[in-house]
Structures are given as structure tokens and as C-alpha cells.
């Protein structure tokens, strides 16, 4: 019993974890590309500065750009959020769900699709982006395995 009380007291008096900011996502900075048989998908992220990462994504297929997106990761109301403005769609902010040294997850359960956006730093230096959620009553996920651009 005494051990449990001491452990509980240690938890209560432990300092809170420091707030996580965009600087913790510096590993995302740079140019990332996924090559496909009919084209490629690329993302470019600036280094964190002024509390913001800016990004853009485009899909090139058959020599044309059918999809593009302007991106930002920044503080929205005291919490990090992934703000996306996809081609032909309204802007949406996905609040931070979790962040550790090699993975960040943003989530907006009310959004149509995707509801979650993840970025994972892989051991080989590559990055995997993933969008997932429910659409048409079915769970769906799409991975974007990125390598650094040449």
C-alpha cells in the first residue's frame, strides 16, 4: 500500500511533459517523392520557422497535375494542427492527436475522408504518409511511401 502511495505521489508531483511544437517535426522538412508507373506524387515541406511548417503536394499522372494541395502545420487555438487546402475543396484543420519522436497523427473525426493523417519517419530515412478513415461505411487507408527527392 505504501509503495502505491509513493508511486502515486511521484506521478502527481512529476513535471508535465513539455509542449510539443513544429520544431519536433523538423524531420519532415524537404522534398519527398513516391514514383508510380504512370507518374509520381511529391510533397515539399519547409523547415519549421515562426511556429509553422509550410508544404505542398502534387500528383502528376500522364504528364498532367490532376491533384494538388497546399499544406500547413501550425498552432491553432493552442494545439498543433495540420491545415490542408486540397485542389477544388474547402480548407480543413486536423488537430494533433499524437506526436512522438518518429510519428505524428492528426485527426478530425467529423471530416468526410480522410479523418486521420499520419506521417512516420522510417529507420532507412524515408517517410510514410498515410490517410485513413471511413468512407461509404467502409474503413479505408492509403499509404504514400516517400523517398527523398534526388
PDB file of N, CA and C in Angstrom, residues 29-103:
ATOM      1  N   UNK A  29      10.909  18.062 -43.011  1.00  0.00           N
ATOM      2  CA  UNK A  29      11.338  19.094 -43.956  1.00  0.00           C
ATOM      3  C   UNK A  29      12.060  18.487 -45.156  1.00  0.00           C
ATOM      4  N   UNK A  30      11.808  19.071 -46.314  1.00  0.00           N
ATOM      5  CA  UNK A  30      12.481  18.624 -47.525  1.00  0.00           C
ATOM      6  C   UNK A  30      11.510  18.191 -48.602  1.00  0.00           C
ATOM      7  N   UNK A  31      12.070  17.593 -49.626  1.00  0.00           N
ATOM      8  CA  UNK A  31      11.306  17.120 -50.776  1.00  0.00           C
ATOM      9  C   UNK A  31      11.164  15.599 -50.689  1.00  0.00           C
ATOM     10  N   UNK A  32       9.940  15.109 -50.816  1.00  0.00           N
ATOM     11  CA  UNK A  32       9.634  13.679 -50.717  1.00  0.00           C
ATOM     12  C   UNK A  32       8.873  13.251 -51.963  1.00  0.00           C
ATOM     13  N   UNK A  33       9.181  12.054 -52.476  1.00  0.00           N
ATOM     14  CA  UNK A  33       8.551  11.608 -53.719  1.00  0.00           C
ATOM     15  C   UNK A  33       8.213  10.122 -53.677  1.00  0.00           C
ATOM     16  N   UNK A  34       7.062   9.823 -54.251  1.00  0.00           N
ATOM     17  CA  UNK A  34       6.649   8.446 -54.495  1.00  0.00           C
ATOM     18  C   UNK A  34       6.499   8.308 -56.007  1.00  0.00           C
ATOM     19  N   UNK A  35       7.300   7.424 -56.603  1.00  0.00           N
ATOM     20  CA  UNK A  35       7.226   7.192 -58.041  1.00  0.00           C
ATOM     21  C   UNK A  35       6.191   6.101 -58.317  1.00  0.00           C
ATOM     22  N   UNK A  36       5.356   6.342 -59.307  1.00  0.00           N
ATOM     23  CA  UNK A  36       4.327   5.380 -59.720  1.00  0.00           C
ATOM     24  C   UNK A  36       4.525   5.073 -61.204  1.00  0.00           C
ATOM     25  N   UNK A  37       3.889   4.019 -61.667  1.00  0.00           N
ATOM     26  CA  UNK A  37       4.060   3.622 -63.069  1.00  0.00           C
ATOM     27  C   UNK A  37       3.577   4.696 -64.037  1.00  0.00           C
ATOM     28  N   UNK A  38       2.575   5.477 -63.643  1.00  0.00           N
ATOM     29  CA  UNK A  38       2.025   6.493 -64.544  1.00  0.00           C
ATOM     30  C   UNK A  38       2.417   7.920 -64.154  1.00  0.00           C
ATOM     31  N   UNK A  39       3.331   8.074 -63.194  1.00  0.00           N
ATOM     32  CA  UNK A  39       3.729   9.414 -62.778  1.00  0.00           C
ATOM     33  C   UNK A  39       4.352   9.402 -61.393  1.00  0.00           C
ATOM     34  N   UNK A  40       3.999  10.395 -60.581  1.00  0.00           N
ATOM     35  CA  UNK A  40       4.570  10.483 -59.241  1.00  0.00           C
ATOM     36  C   UNK A  40       3.706  11.362 -58.339  1.00  0.00           C
ATOM     37  N   UNK A  41       3.937  11.220 -57.046  1.00  0.00           N
ATOM     38  CA  UNK A  41       3.359  12.093 -56.030  1.00  0.00           C
ATOM     39  C   UNK A  41       4.545  12.684 -55.287  1.00  0.00           C
ATOM     40  N   UNK A  42       4.527  14.002 -55.088  1.00  0.00           N
ATOM     41  CA  UNK A  42       5.610  14.617 -54.330  1.00  0.00           C
ATOM     42  C   UNK A  42       5.044  15.581 -53.296  1.00  0.00           C
ATOM     43  N   UNK A  43       5.783  15.695 -52.192  1.00  0.00           N
ATOM     44  CA  UNK A  43       5.485  16.668 -51.147  1.00  0.00           C
ATOM     45  C   UNK A  43       6.752  17.439 -50.841  1.00  0.00           C
ATOM     46  N   UNK A  44       6.598  18.736 -50.627  1.00  0.00           N
ATOM     47  CA  UNK A  44       7.703  19.594 -50.210  1.00  0.00           C
ATOM     48  C   UNK A  44       7.283  20.251 -48.902  1.00  0.00           C
ATOM     49  N   UNK A  45       8.156  20.167 -47.887  1.00  0.00           N
ATOM     50  CA  UNK A  45       7.913  20.817 -46.596  1.00  0.00           C
ATOM     51  C   UNK A  45       9.076  21.736 -46.268  1.00  0.00           C
ATOM     52  N   UNK A  46       8.760  22.954 -45.860  1.00  0.00           N
ATOM     53  CA  UNK A  46       9.797  23.871 -45.406  1.00  0.00           C
ATOM     54  C   UNK A  46      10.241  23.456 -44.003  1.00  0.00           C
ATOM     55  N   UNK A  47      11.405  23.946 -43.605  1.00  0.00           N
ATOM     56  CA  UNK A  47      11.863  23.732 -42.233  1.00  0.00           C
ATOM     57  C   UNK A  47      10.963  24.528 -41.288  1.00  0.00           C
ATOM     58  N   UNK A  48      10.806  24.061 -40.060  1.00  0.00           N
ATOM     59  CA  UNK A  48       9.988  24.814 -39.110  1.00  0.00           C
ATOM     60  C   UNK A  48      10.586  26.199 -38.864  1.00  0.00           C
ATOM     61  N   UNK A  49       9.734  27.214 -38.904  1.00  0.00           N
ATOM     62  CA  UNK A  49      10.155  28.588 -38.615  1.00  0.00           C
ATOM     63  C   UNK A  49       8.907  29.381 -38.257  1.00  0.00           C
ATOM     64  N   UNK A  50       9.027  30.217 -37.253  1.00  0.00           N
ATOM     65  CA  UNK A  50       7.895  31.059 -36.873  1.00  0.00           C
ATOM     66  C   UNK A  50       6.686  30.268 -36.427  1.00  0.00           C
ATOM     67  N   UNK A  51       6.912  29.050 -35.925  1.00  0.00           N
ATOM     68  CA  UNK A  51       5.803  28.221 -35.451  1.00  0.00           C
ATOM     69  C   UNK A  51       5.011  27.545 -36.552  1.00  0.00           C
ATOM     70  N   UNK A  52       5.604  27.458 -37.750  1.00  0.00           N
ATOM     71  CA  UNK A  52       4.863  26.918 -38.894  1.00  0.00           C
ATOM     72  C   UNK A  52       5.756  26.078 -39.792  1.00  0.00           C
ATOM     73  N   UNK A  53       5.210  24.999 -40.318  1.00  0.00           N
ATOM     74  CA  UNK A  53       5.776  24.277 -41.455  1.00  0.00           C
ATOM     75  C   UNK A  53       4.817  24.534 -42.612  1.00  0.00           C
ATOM     76  N   UNK A  54       5.344  24.911 -43.763  1.00  0.00           N
ATOM     77  CA  UNK A  54       4.522  25.073 -44.954  1.00  0.00           C
ATOM     78  C   UNK A  54       4.838  23.940 -45.912  1.00  0.00           C
ATOM     79  N   UNK A  55       3.806  23.465 -46.597  1.00  0.00           N
ATOM     80  CA  UNK A  55       4.015  22.369 -47.526  1.00  0.00           C
ATOM     81  C   UNK A  55       3.116  22.454 -48.734  1.00  0.00           C
ATOM     82  N   UNK A  56       3.465  21.645 -49.707  1.00  0.00           N
ATOM     83  CA  UNK A  56       2.621  21.489 -50.888  1.00  0.00           C
ATOM     84  C   UNK A  56       2.801  20.069 -51.403  1.00  0.00           C
ATOM     85  N   UNK A  57       1.744  19.589 -52.013  1.00  0.00           N
ATOM     86  CA  UNK A  57       1.757  18.253 -52.591  1.00  0.00           C
ATOM     87  C   UNK A  57       1.152  18.337 -53.981  1.00  0.00           C
ATOM     88  N   UNK A  58       1.672  17.491 -54.875  1.00  0.00           N
ATOM     89  CA  UNK A  58       1.037  17.387 -56.190  1.00  0.00           C
ATOM     90  C   UNK A  58       1.170  15.964 -56.696  1.00  0.00           C
ATOM     91  N   UNK A  59       0.164  15.573 -57.455  1.00  0.00           N
ATOM     92  CA  UNK A  59       0.164  14.286 -58.136  1.00  0.00           C
ATOM     93  C   UNK A  59       0.280  14.570 -59.623  1.00  0.00           C
ATOM     94  N   UNK A  60       1.266  13.965 -60.257  1.00  0.00           N
ATOM     95  CA  UNK A  60       1.449  14.103 -61.698  1.00  0.00           C
ATOM     96  C   UNK A  60       1.161  12.735 -62.308  1.00  0.00           C
ATOM     97  N   UNK A  61       0.207  12.729 -63.224  1.00  0.00           N
ATOM     98  CA  UNK A  61      -0.217  11.486 -63.866  1.00  0.00           C
ATOM     99  C   UNK A  61      -0.414  11.765 -65.346  1.00  0.00           C
ATOM    100  N   UNK A  62       0.235  10.983 -66.189  1.00  0.00           N
ATOM    101  CA  UNK A  62       0.085  11.171 -67.638  1.00  0.00           C
ATOM    102  C   UNK A  62       0.511  12.550 -68.098  1.00  0.00           C
ATOM    103  N   UNK A  63       1.511  13.119 -67.432  1.00  0.00           N
ATOM    104  CA  UNK A  63       2.016  14.428 -67.827  1.00  0.00           C
ATOM    105  C   UNK A  63       1.149  15.598 -67.382  1.00  0.00           C
ATOM    106  N   UNK A  64       0.127  15.353 -66.556  1.00  0.00           N
ATOM    107  CA  UNK A  64      -0.761  16.409 -66.064  1.00  0.00           C
ATOM    108  C   UNK A  64      -0.805  16.375 -64.536  1.00  0.00           C
ATOM    109  N   UNK A  65      -1.283  17.473 -63.933  1.00  0.00           N
ATOM    110  CA  UNK A  65      -1.401  17.558 -62.479  1.00  0.00           C
ATOM    111  C   UNK A  65      -2.886  17.526 -62.107  1.00  0.00           C
ATOM    112  N   UNK A  66      -3.450  16.330 -61.918  1.00  0.00           N
ATOM    113  CA  UNK A  66      -4.874  16.243 -61.589  1.00  0.00           C
ATOM    114  C   UNK A  66      -5.193  16.603 -60.128  1.00  0.00           C
ATOM    115  N   UNK A  67      -4.191  16.565 -59.254  1.00  0.00           N
ATOM    116  CA  UNK A  67      -4.425  16.856 -57.841  1.00  0.00           C
ATOM    117  C   UNK A  67      -3.257  17.654 -57.279  1.00  0.00           C
ATOM    118  N   UNK A  68      -3.573  18.608 -56.421  1.00  0.00           N
ATOM    119  CA  UNK A  68      -2.548  19.354 -55.696  1.00  0.00           C
ATOM    120  C   UNK A  68      -3.131  19.760 -54.353  1.00  0.00           C
ATOM    121  N   UNK A  69      -2.255  20.171 -53.451  1.00  0.00           N
ATOM    122  CA  UNK A  69      -2.714  20.537 -52.116  1.00  0.00           C
ATOM    123  C   UNK A  69      -1.715  21.496 -51.478  1.00  0.00           C
ATOM    124  N   UNK A  70      -2.227  22.531 -50.838  1.00  0.00           N
ATOM    125  CA  UNK A  70      -1.397  23.434 -50.050  1.00  0.00           C
ATOM    126  C   UNK A  70      -1.566  23.029 -48.591  1.00  0.00           C
ATOM    127  N   UNK A  71      -0.462  22.955 -47.857  1.00  0.00           N
ATOM    128  CA  UNK A  71      -0.456  22.387 -46.514  1.00  0.00           C
ATOM    129  C   UNK A  71       0.230  23.313 -45.521  1.00  0.00           C
ATOM    130  N   UNK A  72      -0.156  23.177 -44.265  1.00  0.00           N
ATOM    131  CA  UNK A  72       0.476  23.947 -43.205  1.00  0.00           C
ATOM    132  C   UNK A  72       0.302  23.159 -41.903  1.00  0.00           C
ATOM    133  N   UNK A  73       1.356  23.130 -41.110  1.00  0.00           N
ATOM    134  CA  UNK A  73       1.250  22.604 -39.752  1.00  0.00           C
ATOM    135  C   UNK A  73       1.598  23.766 -38.843  1.00  0.00           C
ATOM    136  N   UNK A  74       0.651  24.137 -37.977  1.00  0.00           N
ATOM    137  CA  UNK A  74       0.852  25.302 -37.119  1.00  0.00           C
ATOM    138  C   UNK A  74      -0.036  25.201 -35.889  1.00  0.00           C
ATOM    139  N   UNK A  75       0.166  26.124 -34.983  1.00  0.00           N
ATOM    140  CA  UNK A  75      -0.641  26.193 -33.783  1.00  0.00           C
ATOM    141  C   UNK A  75      -2.005  26.784 -34.129  1.00  0.00           C
ATOM    142  N   UNK A  76      -3.058  26.057 -33.789  1.00  0.00           N
ATOM    143  CA  UNK A  76      -4.428  26.530 -33.974  1.00  0.00           C
ATOM    144  C   UNK A  76      -5.112  26.407 -32.621  1.00  0.00           C
ATOM    145  N   UNK A  77      -5.344  27.524 -31.964  1.00  0.00           N
ATOM    146  CA  UNK A  77      -6.014  27.508 -30.665  1.00  0.00           C
ATOM    147  C   UNK A  77      -5.225  26.808 -29.575  1.00  0.00           C
ATOM    148  N   UNK A  78      -3.899  26.953 -29.596  1.00  0.00           N
ATOM    149  CA  UNK A  78      -3.065  26.356 -28.557  1.00  0.00           C
ATOM    150  C   UNK A  78      -2.706  24.901 -28.797  1.00  0.00           C
ATOM    151  N   UNK A  79      -2.976  24.397 -29.985  1.00  0.00           N
ATOM    152  CA  UNK A  79      -2.707  22.995 -30.306  1.00  0.00           C
ATOM    153  C   UNK A  79      -2.246  22.899 -31.758  1.00  0.00           C
ATOM    154  N   UNK A  80      -1.259  22.055 -32.012  1.00  0.00           N
ATOM    155  CA  UNK A  80      -0.819  21.875 -33.392  1.00  0.00           C
ATOM    156  C   UNK A  80      -1.959  21.324 -34.239  1.00  0.00           C
ATOM    157  N   UNK A  81      -1.994  21.744 -35.490  1.00  0.00           N
ATOM    158  CA  UNK A  81      -2.995  21.243 -36.430  1.00  0.00           C
ATOM    159  C   UNK A  81      -2.379  21.169 -37.822  1.00  0.00           C
ATOM    160  N   UNK A  82      -2.858  20.220 -38.586  1.00  0.00           N
ATOM    161  CA  UNK A  82      -2.497  20.037 -39.996  1.00  0.00           C
ATOM    162  C   UNK A  82      -3.603  20.709 -40.785  1.00  0.00           C
ATOM    163  N   UNK A  83      -3.276  21.776 -41.479  1.00  0.00           N
ATOM    164  CA  UNK A  83      -4.269  22.535 -42.234  1.00  0.00           C
ATOM    165  C   UNK A  83      -4.058  22.215 -43.716  1.00  0.00           C
ATOM    166  N   UNK A  84      -5.086  21.673 -44.345  1.00  0.00           N
ATOM    167  CA  UNK A  84      -4.985  21.238 -45.736  1.00  0.00           C
ATOM    168  C   UNK A  84      -5.976  22.006 -46.606  1.00  0.00           C
ATOM    169  N   UNK A  85      -5.499  22.405 -47.777  1.00  0.00           N
ATOM    170  CA  UNK A  85      -6.342  23.053 -48.783  1.00  0.00           C
ATOM    171  C   UNK A  85      -6.149  22.285 -50.086  1.00  0.00           C
ATOM    172  N   UNK A  86      -6.915  21.179 -50.250  1.00  0.00           N
ATOM    173  CA  UNK A  86      -6.771  20.373 -51.472  1.00  0.00           C
ATOM    174  C   UNK A  86      -7.411  21.041 -52.686  1.00  0.00           C
ATOM    175  N   UNK A  87      -6.952  20.647 -53.857  1.00  0.00           N
ATOM    176  CA  UNK A  87      -7.495  21.208 -55.098  1.00  0.00           C
ATOM    177  C   UNK A  87      -9.009  21.009 -55.147  1.00  0.00           C
ATOM    178  N   UNK A  88      -9.714  22.115 -55.366  1.00  0.00           N
ATOM    179  CA  UNK A  88     -11.162  22.049 -55.538  1.00  0.00           C
ATOM    180  C   UNK A  88     -11.961  21.786 -54.279  1.00  0.00           C
ATOM    181  N   UNK A  89     -11.349  21.838 -53.101  1.00  0.00           N
ATOM    182  CA  UNK A  89     -12.067  21.554 -51.863  1.00  0.00           C
ATOM    183  C   UNK A  89     -11.823  22.660 -50.835  1.00  0.00           C
ATOM    184  N   UNK A  90     -12.679  22.678 -49.828  1.00  0.00           N
ATOM    185  CA  UNK A  90     -12.532  23.667 -48.759  1.00  0.00           C
ATOM    186  C   UNK A  90     -11.366  23.304 -47.854  1.00  0.00           C
ATOM    187  N   UNK A  91     -10.762  24.319 -47.261  1.00  0.00           N
ATOM    188  CA  UNK A  91      -9.686  24.119 -46.280  1.00  0.00           C
ATOM    189  C   UNK A  91     -10.238  23.402 -45.052  1.00  0.00           C
ATOM    190  N   UNK A  92      -9.407  22.547 -44.439  1.00  0.00           N
ATOM    191  CA  UNK A  92      -9.799  21.851 -43.214  1.00  0.00           C
ATOM    192  C   UNK A  92      -8.598  21.734 -42.289  1.00  0.00           C
ATOM    193  N   UNK A  93      -8.832  21.896 -40.998  1.00  0.00           N
ATOM    194  CA  UNK A  93      -7.782  21.737 -39.984  1.00  0.00           C
ATOM    195  C   UNK A  93      -8.013  20.430 -39.235  1.00  0.00           C
ATOM    196  N   UNK A  94      -6.949  19.620 -39.154  1.00  0.00           N
ATOM    197  CA  UNK A  94      -6.963  18.355 -38.437  1.00  0.00           C
ATOM    198  C   UNK A  94      -6.128  18.545 -37.170  1.00  0.00           C
ATOM    199  N   UNK A  95      -6.737  18.597 -35.981  1.00  0.00           N
ATOM    200  CA  UNK A  95      -5.972  18.803 -34.746  1.00  0.00           C
ATOM    201  C   UNK A  95      -5.017  17.639 -34.457  1.00  0.00           C
ATOM    202  N   UNK A  96      -3.941  17.953 -33.763  1.00  0.00           N
ATOM    203  CA  UNK A  96      -2.962  16.938 -33.368  1.00  0.00           C
ATOM    204  C   UNK A  96      -3.615  15.922 -32.448  1.00  0.00           C
ATOM    205  N   UNK A  97      -3.425  14.643 -32.779  1.00  0.00           N
ATOM    206  CA  UNK A  97      -3.889  13.567 -31.911  1.00  0.00           C
ATOM    207  C   UNK A  97      -2.731  13.028 -31.081  1.00  0.00           C
ATOM    208  N   UNK A  98      -1.573  12.796 -31.736  1.00  0.00           N
ATOM    209  CA  UNK A  98      -0.405  12.299 -31.010  1.00  0.00           C
ATOM    210  C   UNK A  98       0.864  12.689 -31.754  1.00  0.00           C
ATOM    211  N   UNK A  99       1.942  12.801 -30.982  1.00  0.00           N
ATOM    212  CA  UNK A  99       3.238  13.159 -31.545  1.00  0.00           C
ATOM    213  C   UNK A  99       4.320  12.532 -30.693  1.00  0.00           C
ATOM    214  N   UNK A 100       5.169  11.740 -31.341  1.00  0.00           N
ATOM    215  CA  UNK A 100       6.352  11.219 -30.661  1.00  0.00           C
ATOM    216  C   UNK A 100       7.541  11.456 -31.568  1.00  0.00           C
ATOM    217  N   UNK A 101       8.679  10.902 -31.235  1.00  0.00           N
ATOM    218  CA  UNK A 101       9.900  11.219 -31.970  1.00  0.00           C
ATOM    219  C   UNK A 101       9.881  10.822 -33.445  1.00  0.00           C
ATOM    220  N   UNK A 102       9.082   9.855 -33.821  1.00  0.00           N
ATOM    221  CA  UNK A 102       9.112   9.411 -35.210  1.00  0.00           C
ATOM    222  C   UNK A 102       7.766   9.327 -35.882  1.00  0.00           C
ATOM    223  N   UNK A 103       6.711   9.827 -35.224  1.00  0.00           N
ATOM    224  CA  UNK A 103       5.387   9.734 -35.836  1.00  0.00           C
ATOM    225  C   UNK A 103       4.492  10.850 -35.321  1.00  0.00           C
TER     226      UNK A 103
END
